[in-house]
Amino acid sequence: MATIFRDYAQSEGLRSDRSAGDRQRHREKVRRAIRDNIADLVAEEAIIGQSRDKTIKVPIRGIKEYRFIFGDNQGGVGQGDGDTAEGQVVGKAGDGQGKPGQGPAGDQAGRDVYETEITLDELIQIMFEDLELPDMERRKLREVISERTHRRKGYRKSGIRVHMSKRRTAIARVRRRMATGTPPVSDPELEAAEDAEDDLPDDEEEVDDGGAAVAGPRFRFRKDDLRYHRIRPQVEPESNAVVICIMDTSGSMDTMKKYLARSFFFMLYQFVRTKYDTVEIVFVAHDAIAREVNEHDFFHRGESGGTLISSGYEKALEIIRERYHPSLWNIYSFHCSDGDNFPSDNDRTVAAANELCEVSNLFGYGEIKPNAWRFRDATMLDVFRRVTAPNFHMLSIERKEDVWPAFRAFLTKEKRPEEEPAQAKAGA
Amino acid sequence: MGMSWTMRDLEDWDARIRDKVAEYELDCYDQEFEICDRDQMIGFMAYHGMPSHYPHWSFGKSYERQRTLNDLGVAGLPYEMVINSSPSIAYLMRDNSLCLQILTMAHVYGHNDFFKNNFYFARGTRAELILGQVKMHADRVRSYVEDPSIGLEAVEKVLDAAHALSFNIGRNPAVPRLSPAEQRVRALDRATGTPDPYAAIHARKRTDEAATRADLERLPLDPDPDLLLFIRDHGAYLADWQRDLIGIVDEEARYFLPQMETKIMNEGWASFWHRAIMNTLGLPPDIHMEFLVRHNQVVRRIPGDVNPYCLGLAIWDRLVAEEEGTWDPRRGLPGAPSAATRQKLFQIRESERDASFLRRFLDEELMRDQDLFAYEPRGNDLVVAKVSNESGWREVRDRLIRQTGTNAMPMIRVLDGDYGRSRGLLLEHVHDGRDLQLGYAEKTLDHVYTLWGREVHLKTMVNRETVILSRGTDGFRTRVVRDE
């Protein structure tokens, strides 16, 4: 028997790099899994309004490696420190405890879930990564242009005075001069061009280069020499937005419905946040009366009693009047309910909805019906047909799998005013 | 941080360790030690130590897991990695202390001896060929990935599916896989009966009518536990490259099977010999102190779990105590047992695997000493159902055996490759009282369907009822079968 030692060689590190491709592929799958489970994830924790660098734990379920395995109601065998007695509790069922690892890859049957940590920011990035963001209707007048940045991109021969590039202009003149064979062309000439700051042409015709410390005949600037920066104005429509979440918290809204609503509100909020600098969020909970509440109460406080949807809308309008004047704020309102309402309240609701449409960029109504088989359920979808504003949208959600598609539809159904006439023409 | 050792140190200590290995009559392949850094180590672990392995995302996942586990500091030697090959290859991590390096080397020689001599490894693997094979597999897989008419997605799809079935294989390498022709001969023999030279003096056997009719149309003739090989050989819709991939996955799974089947014995064996070697090596006191601490970490009990290092070592110690009478490893510095005892141990390490090892050598006293218990879910808690006392120890032992090696996985066999006369595939779960995890079964059937290309069915029991799970063009169905 012989033994060989191979010393550490950093270059051998290249060999272990082979895992890079597989790790990358795995990460892609993780991202995809996250995207597929987004509706689950956003409802996992109270993450609405959390800071963006908060790390959340995401249990990855999409990339399990399935095999035939035994159910986990089997129990197992373990070791104790001595004197373990029958009936003693040794763990929680289903917490992945027990079962020693087996198999070369640690492919422990059924212990395939592990958690990966991602930041909220990453999560949102993943969420919107494949969502073709529509040009959300913007109220031009309300855009408070916070900062105008200009990016210079090359040069051109025409432009306005302030964009003129002195240096390029001077160089152009030198070139012309060389081309025409007007001596002497020397380095000082070029240096002069660098210093041409002070003798810029005052008008766009011909100009003296009187200040240039160059001997020899005068050689004038011509309009042809003028060079301007090509400017791409970047107008960043930074402005303020507010997301108003209105939810029916009456007795009929159970945990499941709130869960679906929460997912939806979260997406809306995050989406709006990608568009504006300052985004505020307002929670309005209503049963027969509406109040503004904090996030926790919004999702956790059970209410009871009947439902007057109009109360929620009117509360929202009141908040808008008081704090979010539409001339300064982009307003996104969304209401989740299970479709219950006192029929006598419908007219008032429609009126309030119309009013909300007027002040909001977007107003959406989401009807949540996890038990859609109860087809005799009350619904507001018919009532809301009477709301004809173009920025009003309805959607209905039955299962958590519906949240994401519904959300996408909600955004991509966005009307693009400039396209409409074109379509009309095509139709004519 | 500078290293606390030089290559020279390692070579010196290795020479001393090998003297001990020879003295104790361990029988090893040549050994190669490669020094690596932590990232490389994790990489090796993710690919089961193989220097070159075909690419697949699951190894990326394994890498991330491995990193997490190592960060948490799991049981076992920190970063112990040794390959069953000839020469055997092991990795030593640069950042480990000199003590850990010596300990790892001593431990590795124990594994090396086990790989070379245990029956399951000798029968089930070709240690001298494995590295070359794995490299060739990697080359072929890459060539398919790079082939523009195939590509990564298509390769991945087959590998994903094949990985899902890779451990549904015949579990005993000593039982050869029969070719269809051999099966046919056997079926005919069974049907016609072999001629009995002593028929005249034997009582006339009543032959069962049914048994005399062999259905030679049936495929497979005998239920086939090798799912991947059956699909590879009889799947009607597979391209050659797909059959090749399936074969590759099957071959590698078979190579790892013995390790799964002997985890407790093997880790116990390596721990037994590293302790004997380290205690007789003449280590400086500080290194020896560190060794004692490390050793106790490695073989400690993990409450609620079974640490193979701990249980395995306890059983080997028990076997020595039975032979020598005075052996108490908890007292003094146990070295190697006597030559006669060693021969006895060598025989056991050659012929057993975990299931038989536990069944033969775990007795009530040892189990009580190890405080082994069986637990069950009750409500939201896991509750101790049986402890190792007079009335319960057998039950605990049997349950332990059921969660050991391949026993922890359901046995699935191919019953019919032309089910319903429409090329359907009928699988059967050999039910031993444990139901399948149905969610997993459904997803795994998807993989079977991917490979087979026609309807696939799995017969199993759910809550004592026979159920057939099916996956076809119209998705997934289940139906309960009443009294077949």
PDB file of N, CA and C in Angstrom, chain B residues 79-149:
ATOM      1  N   TYR B  79     -15.634  18.091   7.591  1.00  0.00           N
ATOM      2  CA  TYR B  79     -15.021  17.944   6.266  1.00  0.00           C
ATOM      3  C   TYR B  79     -14.267  16.640   6.083  1.00  0.00           C
ATOM      4  N   GLU B  80     -14.970  15.566   6.273  1.00  0.00           N
ATOM      5  CA  GLU B  80     -14.354  14.268   6.005  1.00  0.00           C
ATOM      6  C   GLU B  80     -14.896  13.799   4.668  1.00  0.00           C
ATOM      7  N   MET B  81     -14.022  13.484   3.752  1.00  0.00           N
ATOM      8  CA  MET B  81     -14.503  13.076   2.441  1.00  0.00           C
ATOM      9  C   MET B  81     -13.534  12.054   1.887  1.00  0.00           C
ATOM     10  N   VAL B  82     -14.053  10.858   1.648  1.00  0.00           N
ATOM     11  CA  VAL B  82     -13.184   9.821   1.106  1.00  0.00           C
ATOM     12  C   VAL B  82     -13.959   9.051   0.051  1.00  0.00           C
ATOM     13  N   ILE B  83     -13.281   8.702  -1.020  1.00  0.00           N
ATOM     14  CA  ILE B  83     -13.945   8.011  -2.115  1.00  0.00           C
ATOM     15  C   ILE B  83     -13.583   6.542  -2.154  1.00  0.00           C
ATOM     16  N   ASN B  84     -14.592   5.744  -2.391  1.00  0.00           N
ATOM     17  CA  ASN B  84     -14.393   4.325  -2.597  1.00  0.00           C
ATOM     18  C   ASN B  84     -13.856   4.112  -4.006  1.00  0.00           C
ATOM     19  N   SER B  85     -12.534   4.199  -4.145  1.00  0.00           N
ATOM     20  CA  SER B  85     -11.929   3.963  -5.456  1.00  0.00           C
ATOM     21  C   SER B  85     -10.556   3.371  -5.204  1.00  0.00           C
ATOM     22  N   SER B  86      -9.949   2.863  -6.236  1.00  0.00           N
ATOM     23  CA  SER B  86      -8.600   2.343  -6.083  1.00  0.00           C
ATOM     24  C   SER B  86      -7.692   3.073  -7.061  1.00  0.00           C
ATOM     25  N   PRO B  87      -6.741   3.880  -6.630  1.00  0.00           N
ATOM     26  CA  PRO B  87      -6.477   4.231  -5.240  1.00  0.00           C
ATOM     27  C   PRO B  87      -7.619   5.040  -4.636  1.00  0.00           C
ATOM     28  N   SER B  88      -7.765   4.899  -3.323  1.00  0.00           N
ATOM     29  CA  SER B  88      -8.782   5.689  -2.630  1.00  0.00           C
ATOM     30  C   SER B  88      -8.314   7.134  -2.570  1.00  0.00           C
ATOM     31  N   ILE B  89      -9.265   8.047  -2.707  1.00  0.00           N
ATOM     32  CA  ILE B  89      -8.904   9.464  -2.657  1.00  0.00           C
ATOM     33  C   ILE B  89      -9.603  10.103  -1.464  1.00  0.00           C
ATOM     34  N   ALA B  90      -8.849  10.862  -0.706  1.00  0.00           N
ATOM     35  CA  ALA B  90      -9.466  11.599   0.399  1.00  0.00           C
ATOM     36  C   ALA B  90      -8.960  13.027   0.358  1.00  0.00           C
ATOM     37  N   TYR B  91      -9.753  13.921   0.907  1.00  0.00           N
ATOM     38  CA  TYR B  91      -9.400  15.335   0.881  1.00  0.00           C
ATOM     39  C   TYR B  91      -9.137  15.823   2.300  1.00  0.00           C
ATOM     40  N   LEU B  92      -8.103  16.596   2.440  1.00  0.00           N
ATOM     41  CA  LEU B  92      -7.785  17.172   3.737  1.00  0.00           C
ATOM     42  C   LEU B  92      -7.915  18.678   3.621  1.00  0.00           C
ATOM     43  N   MET B  93      -8.632  19.258   4.553  1.00  0.00           N
ATOM     44  CA  MET B  93      -8.850  20.680   4.412  1.00  0.00           C
ATOM     45  C   MET B  93      -7.725  21.481   5.049  1.00  0.00           C
ATOM     46  N   ARG B  94      -7.252  22.422   4.266  1.00  0.00           N
ATOM     47  CA  ARG B  94      -6.092  23.223   4.623  1.00  0.00           C
ATOM     48  C   ARG B  94      -6.212  23.883   5.988  1.00  0.00           C
ATOM     49  N   ASP B  95      -7.427  24.340   6.296  1.00  0.00           N
ATOM     50  CA  ASP B  95      -7.583  25.137   7.517  1.00  0.00           C
ATOM     51  C   ASP B  95      -7.686  24.287   8.776  1.00  0.00           C
ATOM     52  N   ASN B  96      -7.737  22.973   8.611  1.00  0.00           N
ATOM     53  CA  ASN B  96      -7.843  22.129   9.802  1.00  0.00           C
ATOM     54  C   ASN B  96      -6.520  22.083  10.560  1.00  0.00           C
ATOM     55  N   SER B  97      -6.639  21.869  11.854  1.00  0.00           N
ATOM     56  CA  SER B  97      -5.433  21.792  12.690  1.00  0.00           C
ATOM     57  C   SER B  97      -4.686  20.497  12.382  1.00  0.00           C
ATOM     58  N   LEU B  98      -3.444  20.419  12.841  1.00  0.00           N
ATOM     59  CA  LEU B  98      -2.645  19.207  12.627  1.00  0.00           C
ATOM     60  C   LEU B  98      -3.355  18.000  13.231  1.00  0.00           C
ATOM     61  N   CYS B  99      -3.924  18.194  14.418  1.00  0.00           N
ATOM     62  CA  CYS B  99      -4.626  17.097  15.072  1.00  0.00           C
ATOM     63  C   CYS B  99      -5.748  16.564  14.185  1.00  0.00           C
ATOM     64  N   LEU B 100      -6.524  17.489  13.628  1.00  0.00           N
ATOM     65  CA  LEU B 100      -7.642  17.058  12.776  1.00  0.00           C
ATOM     66  C   LEU B 100      -7.137  16.336  11.536  1.00  0.00           C
ATOM     67  N   GLN B 101      -6.016  16.795  10.994  1.00  0.00           N
ATOM     68  CA  GLN B 101      -5.469  16.124   9.810  1.00  0.00           C
ATOM     69  C   GLN B 101      -5.078  14.687  10.151  1.00  0.00           C
ATOM     70  N   ILE B 102      -4.396  14.524  11.264  1.00  0.00           N
ATOM     71  CA  ILE B 102      -3.957  13.178  11.649  1.00  0.00           C
ATOM     72  C   ILE B 102      -5.174  12.291  11.903  1.00  0.00           C
ATOM     73  N   LEU B 103      -6.132  12.863  12.607  1.00  0.00           N
ATOM     74  CA  LEU B 103      -7.350  12.124  12.927  1.00  0.00           C
ATOM     75  C   LEU B 103      -8.086  11.729  11.633  1.00  0.00           C
ATOM     76  N   THR B 104      -8.196  12.669  10.711  1.00  0.00           N
ATOM     77  CA  THR B 104      -8.893  12.369   9.462  1.00  0.00           C
ATOM     78  C   THR B 104      -8.172  11.268   8.692  1.00  0.00           C
ATOM     79  N   MET B 105      -6.848  11.353   8.651  1.00  0.00           N
ATOM     80  CA  MET B 105      -6.100  10.324   7.924  1.00  0.00           C
ATOM     81  C   MET B 105      -6.332   8.951   8.545  1.00  0.00           C
ATOM     82  N   ALA B 106      -6.257   8.879   9.870  1.00  0.00           N
ATOM     83  CA  ALA B 106      -6.457   7.598  10.544  1.00  0.00           C
ATOM     84  C   ALA B 106      -7.862   7.063  10.255  1.00  0.00           C
ATOM     85  N   HIS B 107      -8.829   7.969  10.277  1.00  0.00           N
ATOM     86  CA  HIS B 107     -10.221   7.614  10.021  1.00  0.00           C
ATOM     87  C   HIS B 107     -10.386   7.105   8.585  1.00  0.00           C
ATOM     88  N   VAL B 108      -9.737   7.791   7.669  1.00  0.00           N
ATOM     89  CA  VAL B 108      -9.843   7.437   6.252  1.00  0.00           C
ATOM     90  C   VAL B 108      -9.309   6.023   5.983  1.00  0.00           C
ATOM     91  N   TYR B 109      -8.221   5.651   6.659  1.00  0.00           N
ATOM     92  CA  TYR B 109      -7.709   4.295   6.433  1.00  0.00           C
ATOM     93  C   TYR B 109      -8.717   3.242   6.876  1.00  0.00           C
ATOM     94  N   GLY B 110      -9.489   3.566   7.916  1.00  0.00           N
ATOM     95  CA  GLY B 110     -10.548   2.648   8.338  1.00  0.00           C
ATOM     96  C   GLY B 110     -11.580   2.466   7.230  1.00  0.00           C
ATOM     97  N   HIS B 111     -12.019   3.581   6.638  1.00  0.00           N
ATOM     98  CA  HIS B 111     -12.975   3.489   5.529  1.00  0.00           C
ATOM     99  C   HIS B 111     -12.363   2.729   4.351  1.00  0.00           C
ATOM    100  N   ASN B 112     -11.117   3.049   4.079  1.00  0.00           N
ATOM    101  CA  ASN B 112     -10.425   2.449   2.948  1.00  0.00           C
ATOM    102  C   ASN B 112     -10.439   0.919   3.075  1.00  0.00           C
ATOM    103  N   ASP B 113     -10.106   0.440   4.256  1.00  0.00           N
ATOM    104  CA  ASP B 113     -10.126  -1.002   4.516  1.00  0.00           C
ATOM    105  C   ASP B 113     -11.537  -1.562   4.319  1.00  0.00           C
ATOM    106  N   PHE B 114     -12.504  -0.815   4.786  1.00  0.00           N
ATOM    107  CA  PHE B 114     -13.896  -1.281   4.685  1.00  0.00           C
ATOM    108  C   PHE B 114     -14.330  -1.366   3.216  1.00  0.00           C
ATOM    109  N   PHE B 115     -14.005  -0.308   2.460  1.00  0.00           N
ATOM    110  CA  PHE B 115     -14.343  -0.299   1.026  1.00  0.00           C
ATOM    111  C   PHE B 115     -13.755  -1.527   0.327  1.00  0.00           C
ATOM    112  N   LYS B 116     -12.520  -1.812   0.664  1.00  0.00           N
ATOM    113  CA  LYS B 116     -11.826  -2.868  -0.063  1.00  0.00           C
ATOM    114  C   LYS B 116     -12.344  -4.252   0.311  1.00  0.00           C
ATOM    115  N   ASN B 117     -12.826  -4.403   1.534  1.00  0.00           N
ATOM    116  CA  ASN B 117     -13.115  -5.751   2.012  1.00  0.00           C
ATOM    117  C   ASN B 117     -14.574  -6.100   2.227  1.00  0.00           C
ATOM    118  N   ASN B 118     -15.425  -5.071   2.403  1.00  0.00           N
ATOM    119  CA  ASN B 118     -16.824  -5.422   2.639  1.00  0.00           C
ATOM    120  C   ASN B 118     -17.442  -6.018   1.375  1.00  0.00           C
ATOM    121  N   PHE B 119     -18.169  -7.049   1.572  1.00  0.00           N
ATOM    122  CA  PHE B 119     -18.760  -7.817   0.479  1.00  0.00           C
ATOM    123  C   PHE B 119     -19.593  -6.959  -0.476  1.00  0.00           C
ATOM    124  N   TYR B 120     -20.362  -6.011   0.083  1.00  0.00           N
ATOM    125  CA  TYR B 120     -21.247  -5.220  -0.774  1.00  0.00           C
ATOM    126  C   TYR B 120     -20.467  -4.310  -1.702  1.00  0.00           C
ATOM    127  N   PHE B 121     -19.363  -3.810  -1.199  1.00  0.00           N
ATOM    128  CA  PHE B 121     -18.518  -2.978  -2.051  1.00  0.00           C
ATOM    129  C   PHE B 121     -17.803  -3.836  -3.082  1.00  0.00           C
ATOM    130  N   ALA B 122     -17.285  -4.972  -2.622  1.00  0.00           N
ATOM    131  CA  ALA B 122     -16.527  -5.832  -3.527  1.00  0.00           C
ATOM    132  C   ALA B 122     -17.424  -6.313  -4.662  1.00  0.00           C
ATOM    133  N   ARG B 123     -18.682  -6.651  -4.315  1.00  0.00           N
ATOM    134  CA  ARG B 123     -19.596  -7.159  -5.324  1.00  0.00           C
ATOM    135  C   ARG B 123     -20.236  -6.044  -6.149  1.00  0.00           C
ATOM    136  N   GLY B 124     -20.520  -4.964  -5.470  1.00  0.00           N
ATOM    137  CA  GLY B 124     -21.367  -3.950  -6.111  1.00  0.00           C
ATOM    138  C   GLY B 124     -20.623  -2.849  -6.828  1.00  0.00           C
ATOM    139  N   THR B 125     -19.327  -2.712  -6.587  1.00  0.00           N
ATOM    140  CA  THR B 125     -18.616  -1.588  -7.205  1.00  0.00           C
ATOM    141  C   THR B 125     -17.292  -2.063  -7.779  1.00  0.00           C
ATOM    142  N   ARG B 126     -16.810  -1.312  -8.729  1.00  0.00           N
ATOM    143  CA  ARG B 126     -15.497  -1.600  -9.311  1.00  0.00           C
ATOM    144  C   ARG B 126     -14.596  -0.424  -8.967  1.00  0.00           C
ATOM    145  N   ALA B 127     -13.939  -0.548  -7.821  1.00  0.00           N
ATOM    146  CA  ALA B 127     -13.196   0.583  -7.286  1.00  0.00           C
ATOM    147  C   ALA B 127     -12.116   1.082  -8.240  1.00  0.00           C
ATOM    148  N   GLU B 128     -11.516   0.146  -9.006  1.00  0.00           N
ATOM    149  CA  GLU B 128     -10.398   0.571  -9.854  1.00  0.00           C
ATOM    150  C   GLU B 128     -10.891   1.292 -11.111  1.00  0.00           C
ATOM    151  N   LEU B 129     -12.195   1.171 -11.410  1.00  0.00           N
ATOM    152  CA  LEU B 129     -12.707   1.762 -12.643  1.00  0.00           C
ATOM    153  C   LEU B 129     -13.519   3.029 -12.421  1.00  0.00           C
ATOM    154  N   ILE B 130     -13.955   3.234 -11.200  1.00  0.00           N
ATOM    155  CA  ILE B 130     -15.013   4.218 -10.983  1.00  0.00           C
ATOM    156  C   ILE B 130     -14.645   5.622 -11.457  1.00  0.00           C
ATOM    157  N   LEU B 131     -13.422   6.052 -11.159  1.00  0.00           N
ATOM    158  CA  LEU B 131     -13.076   7.431 -11.518  1.00  0.00           C
ATOM    159  C   LEU B 131     -13.142   7.644 -13.016  1.00  0.00           C
ATOM    160  N   GLY B 132     -12.616   6.673 -13.748  1.00  0.00           N
ATOM    161  CA  GLY B 132     -12.655   6.772 -15.211  1.00  0.00           C
ATOM    162  C   GLY B 132     -14.080   6.754 -15.725  1.00  0.00           C
ATOM    163  N   GLN B 133     -14.892   5.902 -15.117  1.00  0.00           N
ATOM    164  CA  GLN B 133     -16.291   5.812 -15.557  1.00  0.00           C
ATOM    165  C   GLN B 133     -17.014   7.129 -15.337  1.00  0.00           C
ATOM    166  N   VAL B 134     -16.838   7.672 -14.151  1.00  0.00           N
ATOM    167  CA  VAL B 134     -17.539   8.904 -13.836  1.00  0.00           C
ATOM    168  C   VAL B 134     -17.097  10.015 -14.781  1.00  0.00           C
ATOM    169  N   LYS B 135     -15.827  10.001 -15.107  1.00  0.00           N
ATOM    170  CA  LYS B 135     -15.323  11.018 -16.027  1.00  0.00           C
ATOM    171  C   LYS B 135     -15.939  10.836 -17.418  1.00  0.00           C
ATOM    172  N   MET B 136     -16.027   9.592 -17.845  1.00  0.00           N
ATOM    173  CA  MET B 136     -16.641   9.344 -19.158  1.00  0.00           C
ATOM    174  C   MET B 136     -18.110   9.742 -19.159  1.00  0.00           C
ATOM    175  N   HIS B 137     -18.779   9.425 -18.071  1.00  0.00           N
ATOM    176  CA  HIS B 137     -20.182   9.850 -17.956  1.00  0.00           C
ATOM    177  C   HIS B 137     -20.281  11.356 -18.124  1.00  0.00           C
ATOM    178  N   ALA B 138     -19.400  12.054 -17.422  1.00  0.00           N
ATOM    179  CA  ALA B 138     -19.435  13.519 -17.475  1.00  0.00           C
ATOM    180  C   ALA B 138     -19.226  13.991 -18.915  1.00  0.00           C
ATOM    181  N   ASP B 139     -18.277  13.373 -19.598  1.00  0.00           N
ATOM    182  CA  ASP B 139     -18.009  13.784 -20.985  1.00  0.00           C
ATOM    183  C   ASP B 139     -19.232  13.553 -21.865  1.00  0.00           C
ATOM    184  N   ARG B 140     -19.877  12.412 -21.664  1.00  0.00           N
ATOM    185  CA  ARG B 140     -21.036  12.115 -22.514  1.00  0.00           C
ATOM    186  C   ARG B 140     -22.190  13.072 -22.217  1.00  0.00           C
ATOM    187  N   VAL B 141     -22.440  13.298 -20.940  1.00  0.00           N
ATOM    188  CA  VAL B 141     -23.533  14.214 -20.594  1.00  0.00           C
ATOM    189  C   VAL B 141     -23.256  15.591 -21.194  1.00  0.00           C
ATOM    190  N   ARG B 142     -22.013  16.051 -21.060  1.00  0.00           N
ATOM    191  CA  ARG B 142     -21.681  17.370 -21.618  1.00  0.00           C
ATOM    192  C   ARG B 142     -21.868  17.386 -23.119  1.00  0.00           C
ATOM    193  N   SER B 143     -21.506  16.277 -23.766  1.00  0.00           N
ATOM    194  CA  SER B 143     -21.642  16.263 -25.234  1.00  0.00           C
ATOM    195  C   SER B 143     -23.114  16.380 -25.627  1.00  0.00           C
ATOM    196  N   TYR B 144     -24.009  15.803 -24.832  1.00  0.00           N
ATOM    197  CA  TYR B 144     -25.443  15.936 -25.145  1.00  0.00           C
ATOM    198  C   TYR B 144     -25.919  17.356 -24.883  1.00  0.00           C
ATOM    199  N   VAL B 145     -25.406  17.933 -23.805  1.00  0.00           N
ATOM    200  CA  VAL B 145     -25.805  19.307 -23.492  1.00  0.00           C
ATOM    201  C   VAL B 145     -25.359  20.235 -24.614  1.00  0.00           C
ATOM    202  N   GLU B 146     -24.168  19.962 -25.135  1.00  0.00           N
ATOM    203  CA  GLU B 146     -23.623  20.854 -26.164  1.00  0.00           C
ATOM    204  C   GLU B 146     -24.160  20.546 -27.549  1.00  0.00           C
ATOM    205  N   ASP B 147     -24.798  19.403 -27.697  1.00  0.00           N
ATOM    206  CA  ASP B 147     -25.359  19.056 -29.002  1.00  0.00           C
ATOM    207  C   ASP B 147     -26.563  19.957 -29.277  1.00  0.00           C
ATOM    208  N   PRO B 148     -26.487  20.745 -30.345  1.00  0.00           N
ATOM    209  CA  PRO B 148     -27.567  21.710 -30.584  1.00  0.00           C
ATOM    210  C   PRO B 148     -28.932  21.056 -30.796  1.00  0.00           C
ATOM    211  N   SER B 149     -28.944  19.797 -31.182  1.00  0.00           N
ATOM    212  CA  SER B 149     -30.251  19.163 -31.389  1.00  0.00           C
ATOM    213  C   SER B 149     -30.813  18.615 -30.072  1.00  0.00           C
TER     214      SER B 149
END
